Amino acid sequence: SWPAILAAAGAAIDLSSAVLDGRFRRGAALVRPPGHHAEADRAMGFCVLNNVAVAAAAARAAGARVSILDWDVHHGNGTQHIFQANDQVQYLSIHQYPLYPGTGASTEIGTGAGLGTTVNLAMPAGCGDGDYLYAMQRVIEPEIREFRPDLVLVSAGFDAYEGDPLAGMKVTIAGFRAMTRRLTRLCEDLCQGRLVAVLEGGYDLSGLGQSVAVLLEEMMTTARSEDSQALAPQAGPAALRSIEATERALAACRGKGS
Protein backbone atom coordinates (compact mmCIF):
# COMPACT_ATOMS: atom_id res chain seq x y z
CA SER A 1 0.00 0.00 0.00
CA TRP A 2 2.87 2.41 0.66
CA PRO A 3 3.44 3.41 -3.00
CA ALA A 4 -0.29 4.23 -3.34
CA ILE A 5 -0.23 6.22 -0.09
CA LEU A 6 2.76 8.26 -1.26
CA ALA A 7 1.23 8.76 -4.71
CA ALA A 8 -2.02 10.09 -3.20
CA ALA A 9 -0.24 12.64 -1.03
CA GLY A 10 2.17 13.53 -3.83
CA ALA A 11 -0.66 14.07 -6.32
CA ALA A 12 -2.33 16.55 -3.95
CA ILE A 13 0.96 18.42 -3.49
CA ASP A 14 1.82 18.46 -7.20
CA LEU A 15 -1.62 19.64 -8.29
CA SER A 16 -1.80 22.38 -5.65
CA SER A 17 1.68 23.59 -6.61
CA ALA A 18 0.75 23.64 -10.30
CA VAL A 19 -2.39 25.69 -9.58
CA LEU A 20 -0.46 28.14 -7.42
CA ASP A 21 2.20 28.48 -10.14
CA GLY A 22 -0.43 29.22 -12.77
CA ARG A 23 0.15 26.07 -14.81
CA PHE A 24 -3.47 25.07 -14.17
CA ARG A 25 -6.43 27.20 -13.13
CA ARG A 26 -7.98 24.47 -10.99
CA GLY A 27 -8.09 20.70 -10.81
CA ALA A 28 -9.05 17.52 -8.99
CA ALA A 29 -6.82 14.81 -7.52
CA LEU A 30 -8.80 11.55 -7.67
CA VAL A 31 -6.73 9.63 -5.16
CA ARG A 32 -6.93 6.68 -2.83
CA PRO A 33 -6.53 6.24 0.07
CA PRO A 34 -8.32 9.32 1.44
CA GLY A 35 -6.62 11.48 4.04
CA HIS A 36 -8.60 13.86 6.23
CA HIS A 37 -8.80 11.61 9.32
CA ALA A 38 -5.02 11.09 9.47
CA GLU A 39 -3.46 12.95 12.39
CA ALA A 40 0.08 14.32 12.36
CA ASP A 41 1.34 11.23 14.18
CA ARG A 42 -1.05 8.37 13.36
CA ALA A 43 -3.39 6.84 10.78
CA MET A 44 -7.16 6.82 11.28
CA GLY A 45 -10.36 5.96 9.46
CA PHE A 46 -8.92 4.52 6.19
CA CYS A 47 -6.47 7.47 6.08
CA VAL A 48 -2.69 7.10 6.44
CA LEU A 49 -1.23 10.42 5.25
CA ASN A 50 -3.40 13.52 5.28
CA ASN A 51 -3.37 14.41 1.58
CA VAL A 52 -5.05 17.82 1.89
CA ALA A 53 -2.95 18.77 4.90
CA VAL A 54 0.36 18.07 3.15
CA ALA A 55 -0.85 20.00 0.10
CA ALA A 56 -1.80 22.94 2.33
CA ALA A 57 1.59 22.75 4.07
CA ALA A 58 3.37 22.85 0.71
CA ALA A 59 1.28 25.87 -0.32
CA ARG A 60 2.12 27.61 2.96
CA ALA A 61 5.82 26.96 2.32
CA ALA A 62 5.34 28.85 -0.95
CA GLY A 63 3.81 31.77 0.96
CA ALA A 64 0.12 31.16 0.23
CA ARG A 65 -2.85 31.61 2.53
CA VAL A 66 -5.05 28.53 2.24
CA SER A 67 -8.72 27.80 2.90
CA ILE A 68 -9.75 24.15 3.22
CA LEU A 69 -13.42 23.29 2.75
CA ASP A 70 -14.27 19.76 3.88
CA TRP A 71 -17.69 18.56 2.75
CA ASP A 72 -17.10 14.88 3.47
CA VAL A 73 -19.94 13.61 5.67
CA HIS A 74 -17.41 12.78 8.41
CA HIS A 75 -15.52 15.49 10.24
CA GLY A 76 -11.88 15.85 9.17
CA ASN A 77 -10.37 15.61 12.63
CA GLY A 78 -6.81 15.27 11.35
CA THR A 79 -6.92 18.36 9.14
CA GLN A 80 -8.49 20.43 11.90
CA HIS A 81 -5.98 19.38 14.53
CA ILE A 82 -2.98 19.96 12.26
CA PHE A 83 -3.98 23.57 11.51
CA GLN A 84 -6.14 24.66 14.44
CA ALA A 85 -3.47 27.04 15.80
CA ASN A 86 -2.40 28.36 12.38
CA ASP A 87 -3.82 31.74 11.34
CA GLN A 88 -2.71 31.27 7.71
CA VAL A 89 -4.76 28.11 7.08
CA GLN A 90 -8.53 28.20 7.42
CA TYR A 91 -10.45 24.96 7.96
CA LEU A 92 -14.21 24.80 7.33
CA SER A 93 -16.19 21.58 7.65
CA ILE A 94 -19.83 20.73 7.02
CA HIS A 95 -20.54 17.24 8.32
CA GLN A 96 -23.07 14.98 10.00
CA TYR A 97 -22.93 15.22 13.78
CA PRO A 98 -22.75 13.10 15.83
CA LEU A 99 -20.92 10.59 13.64
CA TYR A 100 -17.44 9.09 13.39
CA PRO A 101 -14.90 10.27 14.52
CA GLY A 102 -16.89 12.19 17.15
CA THR A 103 -15.14 15.54 16.67
CA GLY A 104 -16.34 18.68 14.90
CA ALA A 105 -18.75 20.34 17.34
CA SER A 106 -19.72 23.93 16.53
CA THR A 107 -17.72 25.10 19.54
CA GLU A 108 -14.44 23.86 18.03
CA ILE A 109 -13.20 27.13 16.49
CA GLY A 110 -9.41 26.88 16.65
CA THR A 111 -6.83 27.72 19.30
CA GLY A 112 -4.20 30.36 19.95
CA ALA A 113 -3.30 32.38 16.87
CA GLY A 114 -5.77 30.26 14.88
CA LEU A 115 -8.80 31.12 17.00
CA GLY A 116 -11.70 31.73 14.62
CA THR A 117 -10.07 30.11 11.59
CA THR A 118 -11.73 26.75 12.29
CA VAL A 119 -15.42 26.65 11.32
CA ASN A 120 -17.54 23.58 12.07
CA LEU A 121 -21.07 23.18 10.77
CA ALA A 122 -22.21 20.17 12.79
CA MET A 123 -25.38 19.21 10.95
CA PRO A 124 -28.06 16.69 11.97
CA ALA A 125 -28.75 13.57 9.92
CA GLY A 126 -31.27 14.04 7.13
CA CYS A 127 -29.93 17.32 5.74
CA GLY A 128 -30.19 17.70 1.98
CA ASP A 129 -29.39 20.06 -0.87
CA GLY A 130 -31.19 23.13 0.47
CA ASP A 131 -29.57 22.80 3.90
CA TYR A 132 -26.07 22.47 2.49
CA LEU A 133 -26.49 25.33 0.04
CA TYR A 134 -27.92 27.57 2.76
CA ALA A 135 -24.94 26.76 5.00
CA MET A 136 -22.60 27.66 2.15
CA GLN A 137 -24.42 30.93 1.45
CA ARG A 138 -24.78 32.04 5.07
CA VAL A 139 -21.52 30.83 6.68
CA ILE A 140 -18.97 29.16 4.42
CA GLU A 141 -18.79 31.69 1.60
CA PRO A 142 -18.69 34.78 3.86
CA GLU A 143 -15.98 33.18 6.03
CA ILE A 144 -13.82 32.36 3.01
CA ARG A 145 -14.34 35.87 1.61
CA GLU A 146 -13.23 37.42 4.87
CA PHE A 147 -10.15 35.17 5.08
CA ARG A 148 -9.14 35.99 1.48
CA PRO A 149 -7.11 32.89 0.60
CA ASP A 150 -4.68 32.53 -2.28
CA LEU A 151 -5.80 28.92 -2.79
CA VAL A 152 -8.90 26.92 -1.87
CA LEU A 153 -8.60 23.18 -1.24
CA VAL A 154 -11.63 20.91 -1.00
CA SER A 155 -11.73 17.65 0.91
CA ALA A 156 -14.23 16.34 -1.60
CA GLY A 157 -15.92 13.40 0.06
CA PHE A 158 -19.20 12.27 -1.47
CA ASP A 159 -20.59 10.22 1.41
CA ALA A 160 -23.22 12.87 2.16
CA TYR A 161 -24.93 11.42 -0.95
CA GLU A 162 -28.50 10.32 -0.27
CA GLY A 163 -27.77 6.64 -0.97
CA ASP A 164 -24.52 6.29 0.96
CA PRO A 165 -24.59 3.33 3.40
CA LEU A 166 -22.27 4.86 6.03
CA ALA A 167 -24.20 8.03 6.85
CA GLY A 168 -27.62 9.64 6.90
CA MET A 169 -27.50 12.76 4.75
CA LYS A 170 -29.68 13.40 1.70
CA VAL A 171 -27.52 15.38 -0.74
CA THR A 172 -28.26 14.60 -4.40
CA ILE A 173 -26.04 14.68 -7.46
CA ALA A 174 -27.62 18.04 -8.32
CA GLY A 175 -26.68 19.26 -4.87
CA PHE A 176 -23.01 18.43 -5.35
CA ARG A 177 -23.13 20.17 -8.72
CA ALA A 178 -24.62 23.30 -7.15
CA MET A 179 -22.04 23.33 -4.33
CA THR A 180 -19.18 22.99 -6.81
CA ARG A 181 -20.63 25.76 -8.98
CA ARG A 182 -20.92 28.14 -6.03
CA LEU A 183 -17.39 27.39 -4.87
CA THR A 184 -15.92 27.76 -8.35
CA ARG A 185 -17.55 31.17 -8.74
CA LEU A 186 -16.27 32.20 -5.33
CA CYS A 187 -12.71 31.27 -6.27
CA GLU A 188 -13.01 33.24 -9.50
CA ASP A 189 -13.90 36.29 -7.43
CA LEU A 190 -11.28 35.84 -4.72
CA CYS A 191 -8.17 34.02 -5.89
CA GLN A 192 -7.97 33.94 -9.68
CA GLY A 193 -9.96 30.70 -9.76
CA ARG A 194 -7.36 28.70 -7.81
CA LEU A 195 -9.31 25.67 -6.60
CA VAL A 196 -8.10 22.11 -5.96
CA ALA A 197 -10.40 19.23 -5.00
CA VAL A 198 -8.94 16.11 -3.39
CA LEU A 199 -11.10 12.99 -3.20
CA GLU A 200 -12.08 11.74 0.25
CA GLY A 201 -14.90 9.33 1.17
CA GLY A 202 -17.83 7.91 -0.78
CA TYR A 203 -19.21 4.40 -0.38
CA ASP A 204 -22.13 4.18 -2.81
CA LEU A 205 -20.25 3.50 -6.03
CA SER A 206 -22.92 4.81 -8.37
CA GLY A 207 -23.37 7.98 -6.34
CA LEU A 208 -19.63 8.44 -6.03
CA GLY A 209 -19.09 8.12 -9.77
CA GLN A 210 -21.88 10.52 -10.68
CA SER A 211 -20.76 13.04 -8.04
CA VAL A 212 -17.18 13.05 -9.29
CA ALA A 213 -18.47 13.51 -12.83
CA VAL A 214 -20.46 16.64 -11.95
CA LEU A 215 -17.52 17.97 -9.91
CA LEU A 216 -15.30 17.69 -12.98
CA GLU A 217 -17.93 19.12 -15.33
CA GLU A 218 -18.37 22.20 -13.16
CA MET A 219 -14.64 22.70 -12.69
CA MET A 220 -14.06 22.45 -16.45
CA THR A 221 -16.79 24.95 -17.35
CA THR A 222 -15.52 28.45 -18.06
CA ALA A 223 -18.74 30.28 -19.06
CA ARG A 224 -22.05 29.79 -17.27
CA SER A 225 -25.50 31.09 -18.03
CA GLU A 226 -28.01 31.46 -15.21
CA ASP A 227 -29.71 28.16 -14.40
CA SER A 228 -33.46 28.55 -14.19
CA GLN A 229 -33.63 25.18 -12.41
CA ALA A 230 -31.05 26.11 -9.77
CA LEU A 231 -31.57 24.62 -6.33
CA ALA A 232 -32.65 27.06 -3.65
CA PRO A 233 -30.57 27.54 -0.50
CA GLN A 234 -33.17 26.82 2.17
CA ALA A 235 -32.49 25.29 5.58
CA GLY A 236 -34.96 23.30 7.62
CA PRO A 237 -35.42 24.04 11.34
CA ALA A 238 -32.90 21.46 12.60
CA ALA A 239 -30.21 22.53 10.13
CA LEU A 240 -30.86 26.19 10.90
CA ARG A 241 -30.26 25.59 14.61
CA SER A 242 -26.90 24.01 13.80
CA ILE A 243 -25.92 26.89 11.52
CA GLU A 244 -26.88 29.43 14.18
CA ALA A 245 -24.83 27.54 16.79
CA THR A 246 -21.77 27.91 14.57
CA GLU A 247 -22.44 31.62 14.11
CA ARG A 248 -22.76 32.12 17.87
CA ALA A 249 -19.48 30.32 18.54
CA LEU A 250 -17.61 32.41 15.97
CA ALA A 251 -19.20 35.66 17.14
CA ALA A 252 -18.26 34.94 20.76
CA CYS A 253 -14.60 34.27 19.96
CA ARG A 254 -14.44 37.49 17.93
CA GLY A 255 -15.93 39.64 20.67
CA LYS A 256 -19.28 40.20 18.95
CA GLY A 257 -21.43 38.83 21.74
CA SER A 258 -23.23 35.53 21.94
Coordinates of N, CA and C in Angstrom, one line a residue, residues 69-233:
L69 N -12.0 23.6 2.5 CA -13.4 23.3 2.8 C -13.6 21.8 2.7
D70 N -14.1 21.2 3.8 CA -14.3 19.8 3.9 C -15.8 19.5 3.9
W71 N -16.3 18.9 2.8 CA -17.7 18.6 2.8 C -17.9 17.0 2.8
D72 N -16.9 16.3 3.1 CA -17.1 14.9 3.5 C -18.1 14.8 4.6
V73 N -18.9 13.7 4.6 CA -19.9 13.6 5.7 C -19.3 13.4 7.1
H74 N -18.1 12.9 7.1 CA -17.4 12.8 8.4 C -16.5 14.0 8.7
H75 N -16.4 14.4 9.9 CA -15.5 15.5 10.2 C -14.1 15.1 10.0
G76 N -13.3 16.1 9.4 CA -11.9 15.8 9.2 C -11.0 16.2 10.4
N77 N -11.1 15.3 11.4 CA -10.4 15.6 12.6 C -8.9 15.9 12.4
G78 N -8.2 15.1 11.6 CA -6.8 15.3 11.3 C -6.5 16.6 10.8
T79 N -7.2 17.1 9.8 CA -6.9 18.4 9.1 C -7.1 19.5 10.2
Q80 N -8.2 19.4 10.9 CA -8.5 20.4 11.9 C -7.4 20.5 12.9
H81 N -7.0 19.4 13.5 CA -6.0 19.4 14.5 C -4.6 19.9 14.0
I82 N -4.3 19.5 12.8 CA -3.0 20.0 12.3 C -2.9 21.5 12.1
F83 N -4.0 22.1 11.8 CA -4.0 23.6 11.5 C -4.7 24.4 12.5
Q84 N -5.2 23.9 13.6 CA -6.1 24.7 14.4 C -5.5 25.9 15.1
A85 N -4.2 25.9 15.2 CA -3.5 27.0 15.8 C -2.8 27.9 14.8
N86 N -3.1 27.7 13.5 CA -2.4 28.4 12.4 C -3.3 29.4 11.8
D87 N -2.9 30.7 11.8 CA -3.8 31.7 11.3 C -3.7 32.0 9.8
Q88 N -2.9 31.2 9.2 CA -2.7 31.3 7.7 C -3.4 30.1 6.9
V89 N -4.0 29.2 7.7 CA -4.8 28.1 7.1 C -6.1 28.1 7.7
Q90 N -7.1 28.2 6.9 CA -8.5 28.2 7.4 C -9.1 26.8 7.1
Y91 N -9.8 26.3 8.1 CA -10.5 25.0 8.0 C -11.9 25.1 8.2
L92 N -12.8 24.7 7.2 CA -14.2 24.8 7.3 C -14.8 23.4 7.0
S93 N -15.6 22.9 7.9 CA -16.2 21.6 7.6 C -17.7 21.6 7.8
I94 N -18.4 21.0 6.9 CA -19.8 20.7 7.0 C -20.0 19.2 7.0
H95 N -20.6 18.7 8.1 CA -20.5 17.2 8.3 C -21.7 16.8 9.2
Q96 N -22.0 15.5 9.1 CA -23.1 15.0 10.0 C -22.5 14.9 11.4
Y97 N -23.4 15.2 12.4 CA -22.9 15.2 13.8 C -24.1 14.9 14.7
P98 N -24.0 13.9 15.6 CA -22.7 13.1 15.8 C -22.6 12.0 14.8
L99 N -21.3 11.7 14.5 CA -20.9 10.6 13.6 C -19.4 10.4 13.8
Y100 N -18.9 9.3 13.3 CA -17.4 9.1 13.4 C -16.7 10.3 12.8
P101 N -15.7 10.8 13.4 CA -14.9 10.3 14.5 C -15.3 10.9 15.8
G102 N -16.4 11.6 15.9 CA -16.9 12.2 17.1 C -16.4 13.6 17.4
T103 N -15.6 14.2 16.5 CA -15.1 15.5 16.7 C -16.0 16.4 15.8
G104 N -15.7 17.8 15.8 CA -16.3 18.7 14.9 C -17.6 19.4 15.4
A105 N -17.6 19.6 16.8 CA -18.7 20.3 17.3 C -18.6 21.8 16.9
S106 N -19.7 22.5 16.9 CA -19.7 23.9 16.5 C -18.8 24.8 17.4
T107 N -18.6 24.3 18.6 CA -17.7 25.1 19.5 C -16.2 24.9 19.3
E108 N -15.9 24.0 18.4 CA -14.4 23.9 18.0 C -14.1 24.9 17.0
I109 N -13.4 26.0 17.4 CA -13.2 27.1 16.5 C -11.7 27.5 16.4
G110 N -10.8 26.6 16.7 CA -9.4 26.9 16.6 C -8.8 27.3 18.0
T111 N -7.5 27.4 18.1 CA -6.8 27.7 19.3 C -5.7 28.7 19.0
G112 N -5.3 29.5 20.1 CA -4.2 30.4 20.0 C -4.3 31.3 18.8
A113 N -3.3 31.5 18.0 CA -3.3 32.4 16.9 C -4.4 32.0 15.9
G114 N -4.8 30.7 15.8 CA -5.8 30.3 14.9 C -7.2 30.3 15.4
L115 N -7.4 31.0 16.5 CA -8.8 31.1 17.0 C -9.7 31.8 16.0
G116 N -10.8 31.2 15.6 CA -11.7 31.7 14.6 C -11.5 31.3 13.2
T117 N -10.3 30.6 12.9 CA -10.1 30.1 11.6 C -10.5 28.7 11.4
T118 N -11.1 28.1 12.4 CA -11.7 26.8 12.3 C -13.2 27.0 12.4
V119 N -14.0 26.5 11.4 CA -15.4 26.7 11.3 C -16.1 25.3 11.1
N120 N -16.9 24.9 12.1 CA -17.5 23.6 12.1 C -19.0 23.7 12.0
L121 N -19.6 23.2 10.9 CA -21.1 23.2 10.8 C -21.5 21.7 11.1
A122 N -21.9 21.5 12.3 CA -22.2 20.2 12.8 C -23.7 19.9 12.5
M123 N -24.0 19.3 11.4 CA -25.4 19.2 10.9 C -26.1 17.9 11.4
P124 N -27.4 17.9 11.6 CA -28.1 16.7 12.0 C -28.3 15.8 10.8
A125 N -28.4 14.5 11.0 CA -28.8 13.6 9.9 C -30.0 14.0 9.2
G126 N -30.1 13.7 7.9 CA -31.3 14.0 7.1 C -31.2 15.3 6.3
C127 N -30.1 16.1 6.5 CA -29.9 17.3 5.7 C -29.7 17.0 4.3
G128 N -30.3 17.9 3.4 CA -30.2 17.7 2.0 C -29.6 18.9 1.3
D129 N -30.0 19.0 0.0 CA -29.4 20.1 -0.9 C -29.6 21.5 -0.3
G130 N -30.9 21.8 0.0 CA -31.2 23.1 0.5 C -30.4 23.5 1.7
D131 N -30.3 22.5 2.7 CA -29.6 22.8 3.9 C -28.1 23.1 3.6
Y132 N -27.5 22.3 2.8 CA -26.1 22.5 2.5 C -25.8 23.8 1.8
L133 N -26.7 24.1 0.8 CA -26.5 25.3 0.0 C -26.7 26.6 0.9
Y134 N -27.7 26.5 1.8 CA -27.9 27.6 2.8 C -26.7 27.8 3.7
A135 N -26.1 26.7 4.2 CA -24.9 26.8 5.0 C -23.8 27.4 4.2
M136 N -23.7 27.0 3.0 CA -22.6 27.7 2.1 C -22.8 29.2 2.0
Q137 N -24.1 29.5 1.7 CA -24.4 30.9 1.5 C -24.3 31.8 2.7
R138 N -24.7 31.2 3.8 CA -24.8 32.0 5.1 C -23.5 32.0 5.9
V139 N -22.7 30.9 5.8 CA -21.5 30.8 6.7 C -20.3 30.6 5.9
I140 N -20.2 29.6 5.0 CA -19.0 29.2 4.4 C -18.4 30.2 3.5
E141 N -19.3 30.7 2.6 CA -18.8 31.7 1.6 C -18.4 33.0 2.3
P142 N -19.2 33.6 3.2 CA -18.7 34.8 3.9 C -17.4 34.6 4.6
E143 N -17.2 33.4 5.3 CA -16.0 33.2 6.0 C -14.8 33.1 5.1
I144 N -14.9 32.4 4.0 CA -13.8 32.4 3.0 C -13.5 33.7 2.4
R145 N -14.6 34.5 2.1 CA -14.3 35.9 1.6 C -13.6 36.7 2.6
E146 N -13.9 36.6 3.9 CA -13.2 37.4 4.9 C -11.8 37.0 5.0
F147 N -11.5 35.7 4.9 CA -10.2 35.2 5.1 C -9.3 35.5 3.9
R148 N -9.8 35.6 2.7 CA -9.1 36.0 1.5 C -7.9 35.1 1.2
P149 N -8.2 33.8 0.9 CA -7.1 32.9 0.6 C -6.5 33.1 -0.8
D150 N -5.3 32.6 -1.0 CA -4.7 32.5 -2.3 C -5.0 31.2 -3.0
L151 N -5.5 30.2 -2.3 CA -5.8 28.9 -2.8 C -6.9 28.3 -1.9
V152 N -7.9 27.7 -2.6 CA -8.9 26.9 -1.9 C -8.7 25.4 -2.2
L153 N -8.6 24.6 -1.1 CA -8.6 23.2 -1.2 C -9.9 22.6 -0.8
V154 N -10.4 21.6 -1.4 CA -11.6 20.9 -1.0 C -11.3 19.5 -0.6
S155 N -11.7 19.1 0.6 CA -11.7 17.7 0.9 C -13.1 17.1 0.4
A156 N -13.0 16.6 -0.8 CA -14.2 16.3 -1.6 C -14.7 14.9 -1.4
G157 N -15.3 14.7 -0.2 CA -15.9 13.4 0.1 C -17.3 13.4 -0.5
F158 N -17.8 12.3 -0.9 CA -19.2 12.3 -1.5 C -20.1 11.3 -0.7
D159 N -19.8 11.1 0.6 CA -20.6 10.2 1.4 C -21.8 10.9 2.1
A160 N -22.0 12.2 1.8 CA -23.2 12.9 2.2 C -24.3 12.6 1.1
Y161 N -24.0 11.8 0.1 CA -24.9 11.4 -1.0 C -26.1 10.7 -0.3
E162 N -27.3 10.9 -0.9 CA -28.5 10.3 -0.3 C -28.5 8.8 -0.2
G163 N -27.8 8.1 -1.0 CA -27.8 6.6 -1.0 C -26.6 6.0 -0.3
D164 N -25.7 6.8 0.4 CA -24.5 6.3 1.0 C -24.9 5.4 2.2
P165 N -24.2 4.2 2.3 CA -24.6 3.3 3.4 C -24.0 3.7 4.7
L166 N -23.0 4.6 4.8 CA -22.3 4.9 6.0 C -22.7 6.1 6.8
A167 N -23.8 6.8 6.2 CA -24.2 8.0 6.8 C -25.7 8.2 6.6
G168 N -26.2 9.4 7.0 CA -27.6 9.6 6.9 C -28.0 10.9 6.3
M169 N -27.2 11.5 5.4 CA -27.5 12.8 4.8 C -28.3 12.5 3.4
K170 N -28.8 13.5 2.8 CA -29.7 13.4 1.7 C -29.3 14.3 0.5
V171 N -28.0 14.5 0.4 CA -27.5 15.4 -0.7 C -27.6 14.6 -2.0
T172 N -28.1 15.2 -3.1 CA -28.3 14.6 -4.4 C -27.1 15.0 -5.3
I173 N -27.1 14.3 -6.5 CA -26.0 14.7 -7.5 C -26.2 16.2 -7.9
A174 N -27.4 16.6 -8.0 CA -27.6 18.0 -8.3 C -27.1 18.9 -7.2
G175 N -27.2 18.5 -6.0 CA -26.7 19.3 -4.9 C -25.2 19.4 -4.9
F176 N -24.5 18.3 -5.2 CA -23.0 18.4 -5.3 C -22.6 19.3 -6.5
R177 N -23.4 19.3 -7.6 CA -23.1 20.2 -8.7 C -23.3 21.6 -8.3
A178 N -24.4 21.9 -7.6 CA -24.6 23.3 -7.2 C -23.5 23.8 -6.2
M179 N -23.1 22.9 -5.3 CA -22.0 23.3 -4.3 C -20.7 23.6 -5.1
T180 N -20.4 22.8 -6.0 CA -19.2 23.0 -6.8 C -19.3 24.3 -7.6
R181 N -20.4 24.5 -8.2 CA -20.6 25.8 -9.0 C -20.4 27.0 -8.1
R182 N -21.0 27.0 -6.9 CA -20.9 28.1 -6.0 C -19.5 28.4 -5.6
L183 N -18.8 27.3 -5.3 CA -17.4 27.4 -4.9 C -16.5 27.8 -6.0
T184 N -16.7 27.3 -7.2 CA -15.9 27.8 -8.4 C -16.1 29.2 -8.6
R185 N -17.3 29.7 -8.6 CA -17.6 31.2 -8.7 C -16.9 32.0 -7.7
L186 N -16.9 31.5 -6.4 CA -16.3 32.2 -5.3 C -14.8 32.3 -5.6
C187 N -14.2 31.2 -6.0 CA -12.7 31.3 -6.3 C -12.4 32.2 -7.4
E188 N -13.2 32.3 -8.4 CA -13.0 33.2 -9.5 C -13.0 34.7 -9.0
D189 N -13.8 34.9 -8.0 CA -13.9 36.3 -7.4 C -12.7 36.6 -6.5
L190 N -12.2 35.6 -5.8 CA -11.3 35.8 -4.7 C -9.8 35.6 -5.1
C191 N -9.6 34.5 -5.8 CA -8.2 34.0 -5.9 C -7.8 33.5 -7.3
Q192 N -8.3 34.2 -8.3 CA -8.0 33.9 -9.7 C -8.4 32.5 -10.1
G193 N -9.4 32.0 -9.4 CA -10.0 30.7 -9.8 C -9.2 29.5 -9.2
R194 N -8.2 29.8 -8.3 CA -7.4 28.7 -7.8 C -8.1 27.8 -6.8
L195 N -8.5 26.6 -7.3 CA -9.3 25.7 -6.6 C -8.8 24.3 -6.9
V196 N -8.6 23.5 -5.8 CA -8.1 22.1 -6.0 C -9.0 21.2 -5.1
A197 N -9.6 20.2 -5.7 CA -10.4 19.2 -5.0 C -9.6 17.9 -4.9
V198 N -9.6 17.4 -3.7 CA -8.9 16.1 -3.4 C -10.0 15.1 -2.9
L199 N -10.1 14.0 -3.5 CA -11.1 13.0 -3.2 C -10.9 12.4 -1.8
E200 N -12.0 12.4 -1.1 CA -12.1 11.7 0.2 C -13.0 10.5 0.2
G201 N -14.0 10.5 1.1 CA -14.9 9.3 1.2 C -16.0 9.3 0.1
G202 N -16.7 8.2 0.2 CA -17.8 7.9 -0.8 C -18.0 6.4 -1.0
Y203 N -19.1 5.8 -0.5 CA -19.2 4.4 -0.4 C -20.4 3.8 -1.1
D204 N -21.2 4.6 -1.8 CA -22.1 4.2 -2.8 C -21.5 4.4 -4.2
L205 N -21.1 3.3 -4.9 CA -20.2 3.5 -6.0 C -20.9 4.3 -7.2
S206 N -22.2 4.1 -7.3 CA -22.9 4.8 -8.4 C -23.0 6.3 -8.0
G207 N -23.3 6.6 -6.8 CA -23.4 8.0 -6.3 C -22.0 8.6 -6.4
L208 N -21.0 7.9 -6.0 CA -19.6 8.4 -6.0 C -19.2 8.8 -7.5
G209 N -19.5 7.9 -8.4 CA -19.1 8.1 -9.8 C -19.8 9.3 -10.4
Q210 N -21.1 9.4 -10.1 CA -21.9 10.5 -10.7 C -21.5 11.9 -10.0
S211 N -21.2 11.8 -8.7 CA -20.8 13.0 -8.0 C -19.4 13.6 -8.5
V212 N -18.5 12.6 -8.7 CA -17.2 13.1 -9.3 C -17.4 13.6 -10.7
A213 N -18.2 13.0 -11.5 CA -18.5 13.5 -12.8 C -19.0 15.0 -12.8
V214 N -19.9 15.3 -12.0 CA -20.5 16.6 -11.9 C -19.4 17.6 -11.4
L215 N -18.6 17.1 -10.4 CA -17.5 18.0 -9.9 C -16.6 18.4 -11.1
L216 N -16.2 17.4 -11.9 CA -15.3 17.7 -13.0 C -16.0 18.6 -14.0
E217 N -17.2 18.3 -14.3 CA -17.9 19.1 -15.3 C -18.0 20.6 -14.9
E218 N -18.3 20.8 -13.6 CA -18.4 22.2 -13.2 C -17.0 22.9 -13.1
M219 N -16.0 22.1 -12.7 CA -14.6 22.7 -12.7 C -14.1 23.0 -14.1
M220 N -14.6 22.3 -15.1 CA -14.1 22.5 -16.5 C -14.8 23.5 -17.2
T221 N -16.0 24.0 -16.7 CA -16.8 25.0 -17.3 C -16.2 26.3 -17.1
T222 N -16.1 27.1 -18.2 CA -15.5 28.5 -18.1 C -16.6 29.5 -18.2
A223 N -17.7 29.3 -18.9 CA -18.7 30.3 -19.1 C -20.1 29.6 -18.6
R224 N -20.8 30.3 -17.8 CA -22.0 29.8 -17.3 C -23.2 30.8 -17.5
S225 N -24.3 30.3 -18.0 CA -25.5 31.1 -18.0 C -26.3 30.8 -16.7
E226 N -27.2 31.7 -16.4 CA -28.0 31.5 -15.2 C -28.9 30.2 -15.4
D227 N -29.0 29.4 -14.4 CA -29.7 28.2 -14.4 C -31.1 28.4 -13.8
S228 N -32.1 28.3 -14.7 CA -33.5 28.6 -14.2 C -33.9 27.5 -13.3
Q229 N -33.3 26.3 -13.3 CA -33.6 25.2 -12.4 C -32.7 25.1 -11.2
A230 N -32.0 26.2 -10.9 CA -31.1 26.1 -9.8 C -31.7 25.8 -8.4
L231 N -31.0 25.0 -7.6 CA -31.6 24.6 -6.3 C -31.6 25.8 -5.4
A232 N -32.5 25.9 -4.6 CA -32.7 27.1 -3.6 C -32.0 26.8 -2.3
P233 N -31.1 27.7 -1.9 CA -30.6 27.5 -0.5 C -31.7 27.7 0.5

